[in-house]
PDB file of C-alpha atoms in Angstrom:
ATOM      1  CA  MET A   7    -102.460 -75.184 227.542  1.00 54.00           C
ATOM      2  CA  GLU A   8    -104.053 -74.522 224.156  1.00 62.00           C
ATOM      3  CA  ARG A   9    -102.855 -76.623 221.255  1.00 63.00           C
ATOM      4  CA  GLY A  10    -101.985 -74.667 218.185  1.00 58.00           C
ATOM      5  CA  SER A  11     -99.431 -74.126 215.497  1.00 53.00           C
ATOM      6  CA  SER A  12     -96.016 -73.025 216.610  1.00 64.00           C
ATOM      7  CA  LYS A  13     -95.367 -71.335 213.256  1.00 73.00           C
ATOM      8  CA  HIS A  14     -98.478 -69.169 212.830  1.00 72.00           C
ATOM      9  CA  SER A  15    -101.022 -67.390 214.896  1.00 79.00           C
ATOM     10  CA  PRO A  16    -104.527 -68.918 215.221  1.00 81.00           C
ATOM     11  CA  ARG A  17    -105.901 -66.247 212.870  1.00 86.00           C
ATOM     12  CA  VAL A  18    -103.398 -67.140 210.138  1.00 85.00           C
ATOM     13  CA  ASP A  19    -104.069 -70.859 210.669  1.00 82.00           C
ATOM     14  CA  GLU A  20    -107.806 -70.272 210.166  1.00 85.00           C
ATOM     15  CA  GLN A  21    -107.220 -68.198 207.041  1.00 86.00           C
ATOM     16  CA  MET A  22    -104.942 -70.858 205.564  1.00 83.00           C
ATOM     17  CA  SER A  23    -107.443 -73.653 206.270  1.00 81.00           C
ATOM     18  CA  GLN A  24    -110.209 -71.698 204.498  1.00 80.00           C
ATOM     19  CA  GLU A  25    -108.003 -71.176 201.452  1.00 80.00           C
ATOM     20  CA  VAL A  26    -107.547 -74.914 200.938  1.00 76.00           C
ATOM     21  CA  SER A  27    -110.964 -76.151 202.110  1.00 72.00           C
ATOM     22  CA  GLY A  28    -112.197 -76.618 198.522  1.00 66.00           C
ATOM     23  CA  LEU A  29    -109.217 -78.798 197.708  1.00 67.00           C
ATOM     24  CA  VAL A  30    -109.498 -80.835 200.887  1.00 67.00           C
ATOM     25  CA  GLN A  31    -113.259 -81.401 200.712  1.00 65.00           C
ATOM     26  CA  GLY A  32    -113.733 -81.749 196.978  1.00 58.00           C
ATOM     27  CA  PRO A  33    -112.632 -84.267 194.359  1.00 54.00           C
ATOM     28  CA  GLY A  34    -109.290 -83.564 192.731  1.00 48.00           C
ATOM     29  CA  THR A  35    -107.275 -80.415 192.365  1.00 46.00           C
ATOM     30  CA  GLY A  36    -109.499 -78.882 189.705  1.00 49.00           C
ATOM     31  CA  GLY A  37    -111.723 -77.464 192.399  1.00 49.00           C
ATOM     32  CA  SER A  38    -114.901 -78.693 193.926  1.00 51.00           C
ATOM     33  CA  ARG A  39    -118.505 -77.700 194.173  1.00 50.00           C
ATOM     34  CA  VAL A  40    -118.256 -76.951 197.867  1.00 54.00           C
ATOM     35  CA  ASP A  41    -118.651 -73.222 197.335  1.00 62.00           C
ATOM     36  CA  GLU A  42    -122.165 -72.088 196.517  1.00 65.00           C
ATOM     37  CA  PHE A  43    -121.082 -70.061 193.500  1.00 66.00           C
ATOM     38  CA  ARG A  44    -119.730 -73.266 191.902  1.00 61.00           C
ATOM     39  CA  GLN A  45    -123.132 -74.990 191.972  1.00 63.00           C
ATOM     40  CA  PRO A  46    -124.923 -75.027 188.609  1.00 65.00           C
ATOM     41  CA  GLU A  47    -128.101 -72.996 188.586  1.00 72.00           C
ATOM     42  CA  PRO A  48    -131.364 -74.876 188.029  1.00 72.00           C
ATOM     43  CA  ALA A  49    -133.376 -74.331 184.884  1.00 74.00           C
ATOM     44  CA  GLY A  50    -135.756 -71.385 184.906  1.00 78.00           C
ATOM     45  CA  GLU A  51    -139.513 -71.711 185.096  1.00 80.00           C
ATOM     46  CA  ASP A  52    -139.936 -71.507 181.343  1.00 81.00           C
ATOM     47  CA  GLN A  53    -136.876 -73.630 180.528  1.00 78.00           C
ATOM     48  CA  PRO A  54    -136.787 -77.421 180.108  1.00 70.00           C
ATOM     49  CA  GLU A  55    -134.830 -79.532 182.602  1.00 67.00           C
ATOM     50  CA  ALA A  56    -131.436 -80.833 181.525  1.00 65.00           C
ATOM     51  CA  THR A  57    -131.551 -84.322 180.061  1.00 63.00           C
ATOM     52  CA  THR A  58    -129.172 -86.796 178.469  1.00 58.00           C
ATOM     53  CA  ALA A  59    -131.686 -87.351 175.665  1.00 60.00           C
ATOM     54  CA  PRO A  60    -132.681 -83.896 174.381  1.00 59.00           C
ATOM     55  CA  ALA A  61    -134.704 -85.276 171.487  1.00 62.00           C
ATOM     56  CA  GLY A  62    -136.523 -87.730 173.736  1.00 59.00           C
ATOM     57  CA  GLU A  63    -134.620 -90.784 172.535  1.00 56.00           C
ATOM     58  CA  LEU A  64    -130.967 -91.622 173.002  1.00 51.00           C
ATOM     59  CA  ARG A  65    -129.206 -91.795 169.673  1.00 54.00           C
ATOM     60  CA  THR A  66    -126.385 -94.063 170.819  1.00 58.00           C
ATOM     61  CA  GLY A  67    -125.722 -96.512 173.583  1.00 65.00           C
ATOM     62  CA  SER A  68    -128.889 -98.566 173.207  1.00 68.00           C
ATOM     63  CA  PRO A  69    -128.209-102.134 172.107  1.00 71.00           C
ATOM     64  CA  GLN A  70    -129.811-103.447 168.968  1.00 73.00           C
ATOM     65  CA  GLY A  71    -133.367-104.599 169.637  1.00 73.00           C
ATOM     66  CA  MET A  72    -133.966-102.310 172.634  1.00 76.00           C
ATOM     67  CA  SER A  73    -135.003 -98.697 172.951  1.00 75.00           C
ATOM     68  CA  SER A  74    -133.411 -96.349 175.457  1.00 75.00           C
ATOM     69  CA  THR A  75    -136.609 -96.626 177.530  1.00 79.00           C
ATOM     70  CA  ASP A  76    -136.192-100.416 177.641  1.00 81.00           C
ATOM     71  CA  VAL A  77    -132.589 -99.990 178.787  1.00 81.00           C
ATOM     72  CA  GLU A  78    -133.613 -97.540 181.515  1.00 84.00           C
ATOM     73  CA  GLN A  79    -136.421 -99.791 182.755  1.00 84.00           C
ATOM     74  CA  ARG A  80    -134.225-102.912 182.797  1.00 85.00           C
ATOM     75  CA  SER A  81    -131.544-100.964 184.670  1.00 85.00           C
ATOM     76  CA  ARG A  82    -134.191 -99.848 187.151  1.00 87.00           C
ATOM     77  CA  LEU A  83    -135.160-103.487 187.705  1.00 88.00           C
ATOM     78  CA  GLY A  84    -131.496-104.449 188.142  1.00 88.00           C
ATOM     79  CA  ARG A  85    -130.990-101.817 190.833  1.00 88.00           C
ATOM     80  CA  PHE A  86    -133.443-103.614 193.106  1.00 89.00           C
ATOM     81  CA  ILE A  87    -132.374-107.219 192.419  1.00 89.00           C
ATOM     82  CA  THR A  88    -128.925-107.891 193.837  1.00 86.00           C
ATOM     83  CA  MET A  89    -126.577-110.658 192.783  1.00 86.00           C
ATOM     84  CA  THR A  90    -127.325-112.581 195.993  1.00 87.00           C
ATOM     85  CA  ALA A  91    -130.852-113.257 194.697  1.00 87.00           C
ATOM     86  CA  LEU A  92    -129.592-114.836 191.473  1.00 86.00           C
ATOM     87  CA  PRO A  93    -129.996-117.580 190.540  1.00 90.00           C
ATOM     88  CA  GLY A  94    -133.376-117.513 192.178  1.00 89.00           C
ATOM     89  CA  ASP A  95    -137.062-118.169 191.802  1.00 90.00           C
ATOM     90  CA  ARG A  96    -140.008-115.815 192.094  1.00 90.00           C
ATOM     91  CA  GLU A  97    -140.101-115.880 195.909  1.00 92.00           C
ATOM     92  CA  ALA A  98    -136.380-115.094 196.231  1.00 91.00           C
ATOM     93  CA  LEU A  99    -136.618-112.228 193.735  1.00 91.00           C
ATOM     94  CA  VAL A 100    -139.660-110.690 195.432  1.00 92.00           C
ATOM     95  CA  ALA A 101    -138.056-110.967 198.876  1.00 92.00           C
ATOM     96  CA  ASN A 102    -134.803-109.448 197.603  1.00 92.00           C
ATOM     97  CA  ALA A 103    -136.634-106.589 195.884  1.00 92.00           C
ATOM     98  CA  ARG A 104    -138.578-105.828 199.071  1.00 92.00           C
ATOM     99  CA  ASP A 105    -135.357-105.929 201.120  1.00 90.00           C
ATOM    100  CA  ASN A 106    -133.939-103.317 198.739  1.00 89.00           C
ATOM    101  CA  ASP A 107    -137.023-101.080 199.045  1.00 89.00           C
ATOM    102  CA  ALA A 108    -138.164-101.601 195.466  1.00 89.00           C
ATOM    103  CA  PRO A 109    -141.166 -99.591 194.252  1.00 90.00           C
ATOM    104  CA  GLU A 110    -144.512-101.368 194.422  1.00 92.00           C
ATOM    105  CA  ASP A 111    -144.886-101.584 190.641  1.00 91.00           C
ATOM    106  CA  LEU A 112    -141.658-103.632 190.385  1.00 90.00           C
ATOM    107  CA  VAL A 113    -142.642-105.887 193.282  1.00 91.00           C
ATOM    108  CA  ALA A 114    -146.063-106.462 191.695  1.00 92.00           C
ATOM    109  CA  ALA A 115    -144.420-107.327 188.365  1.00 91.00           C
ATOM    110  CA  LEU A 116    -142.084-109.804 190.069  1.00 91.00           C
ATOM    111  CA  GLU A 117    -145.025-111.374 191.910  1.00 92.00           C
ATOM    112  CA  GLY A 118    -146.580-112.044 188.496  1.00 91.00           C
ATOM    113  CA  LEU A 119    -143.686-114.298 187.437  1.00 91.00           C
ATOM    114  CA  PRO A 120    -144.501-118.014 187.072  1.00 89.00           C
ATOM    115  CA  PRO A 121    -143.714-120.063 190.197  1.00 87.00           C
ATOM    116  CA  GLY A 122    -140.992-122.720 190.177  1.00 87.00           C
ATOM    117  CA  THR A 123    -138.841-121.145 187.471  1.00 90.00           C
ATOM    118  CA  ARG A 124    -135.253-120.227 188.396  1.00 92.00           C
ATOM    119  CA  TYR A 125    -133.713-117.183 186.775  1.00 91.00           C
ATOM    120  CA  GLN A 126    -129.966-116.850 186.286  1.00 90.00           C
ATOM    121  CA  THR A 127    -129.711-113.173 185.272  1.00 88.00           C
ATOM    122  CA  VAL A 128    -131.669-109.934 185.379  1.00 87.00           C
ATOM    123  CA  SER A 129    -132.037-110.238 181.593  1.00 85.00           C
ATOM    124  CA  GLU A 130    -133.850-113.554 182.039  1.00 89.00           C
ATOM    125  CA  VAL A 131    -136.172-111.945 184.587  1.00 89.00           C
ATOM    126  CA  TRP A 132    -136.732-109.036 182.192  1.00 86.00           C
ATOM    127  CA  ALA A 133    -137.633-111.431 179.358  1.00 87.00           C
ATOM    128  CA  ALA A 134    -139.978-113.397 181.645  1.00 89.00           C
ATOM    129  CA  LEU A 135    -141.788-110.131 182.392  1.00 88.00           C
ATOM    130  CA  GLY A 136    -142.562-109.929 178.652  1.00 84.00           C
ATOM    131  CA  ARG A 137    -139.987-107.279 177.789  1.00 84.00           C
ATOM    132  CA  ARG A 138    -137.442-107.181 174.971  1.00 78.00           C
ATOM    133  CA  ASN A 139    -133.747-107.855 175.464  1.00 78.00           C
ATOM    134  CA  GLU A 140    -131.058-106.939 172.970  1.00 76.00           C
ATOM    135  CA  THR A 141    -130.899-109.108 169.848  1.00 73.00           C
ATOM    136  CA  THR A 142    -127.093-109.152 169.632  1.00 68.00           C
ATOM    137  CA  ARG A 143    -124.690-108.526 172.450  1.00 60.00           C
ATOM    138  CA  TRP A 144    -121.421-107.848 170.624  1.00 55.00           C
TER     139      TRP A 144
END
């Protein structure tokens, strides 16, 4: 015996499921990007890519004493050092970065840290790498 709806025919059931598929698969009731026509088109060959910093430098959001590039690079470092590695020394940080598939340039930078020093935060690691942290936090 075939299982199916007792209220509709299989054809109507299929049609109804297609009508609500965007709501079921996507986030929220405002529609989703499941349908191809809802996807944003990429920039043309002669057009620049979309960016959050159209002038090349973020105008807001960077703490005092750091540029937006510094913030991006420190965030990149933080993505590959998890909280389980902190507090930790050079060996723990390098091992944790490798476990998280960090790029070779970050691993090489971490290998250049002085041995025997324990770091409590990513900001301390960043400063030990010779980079600038924010001058005031709040």
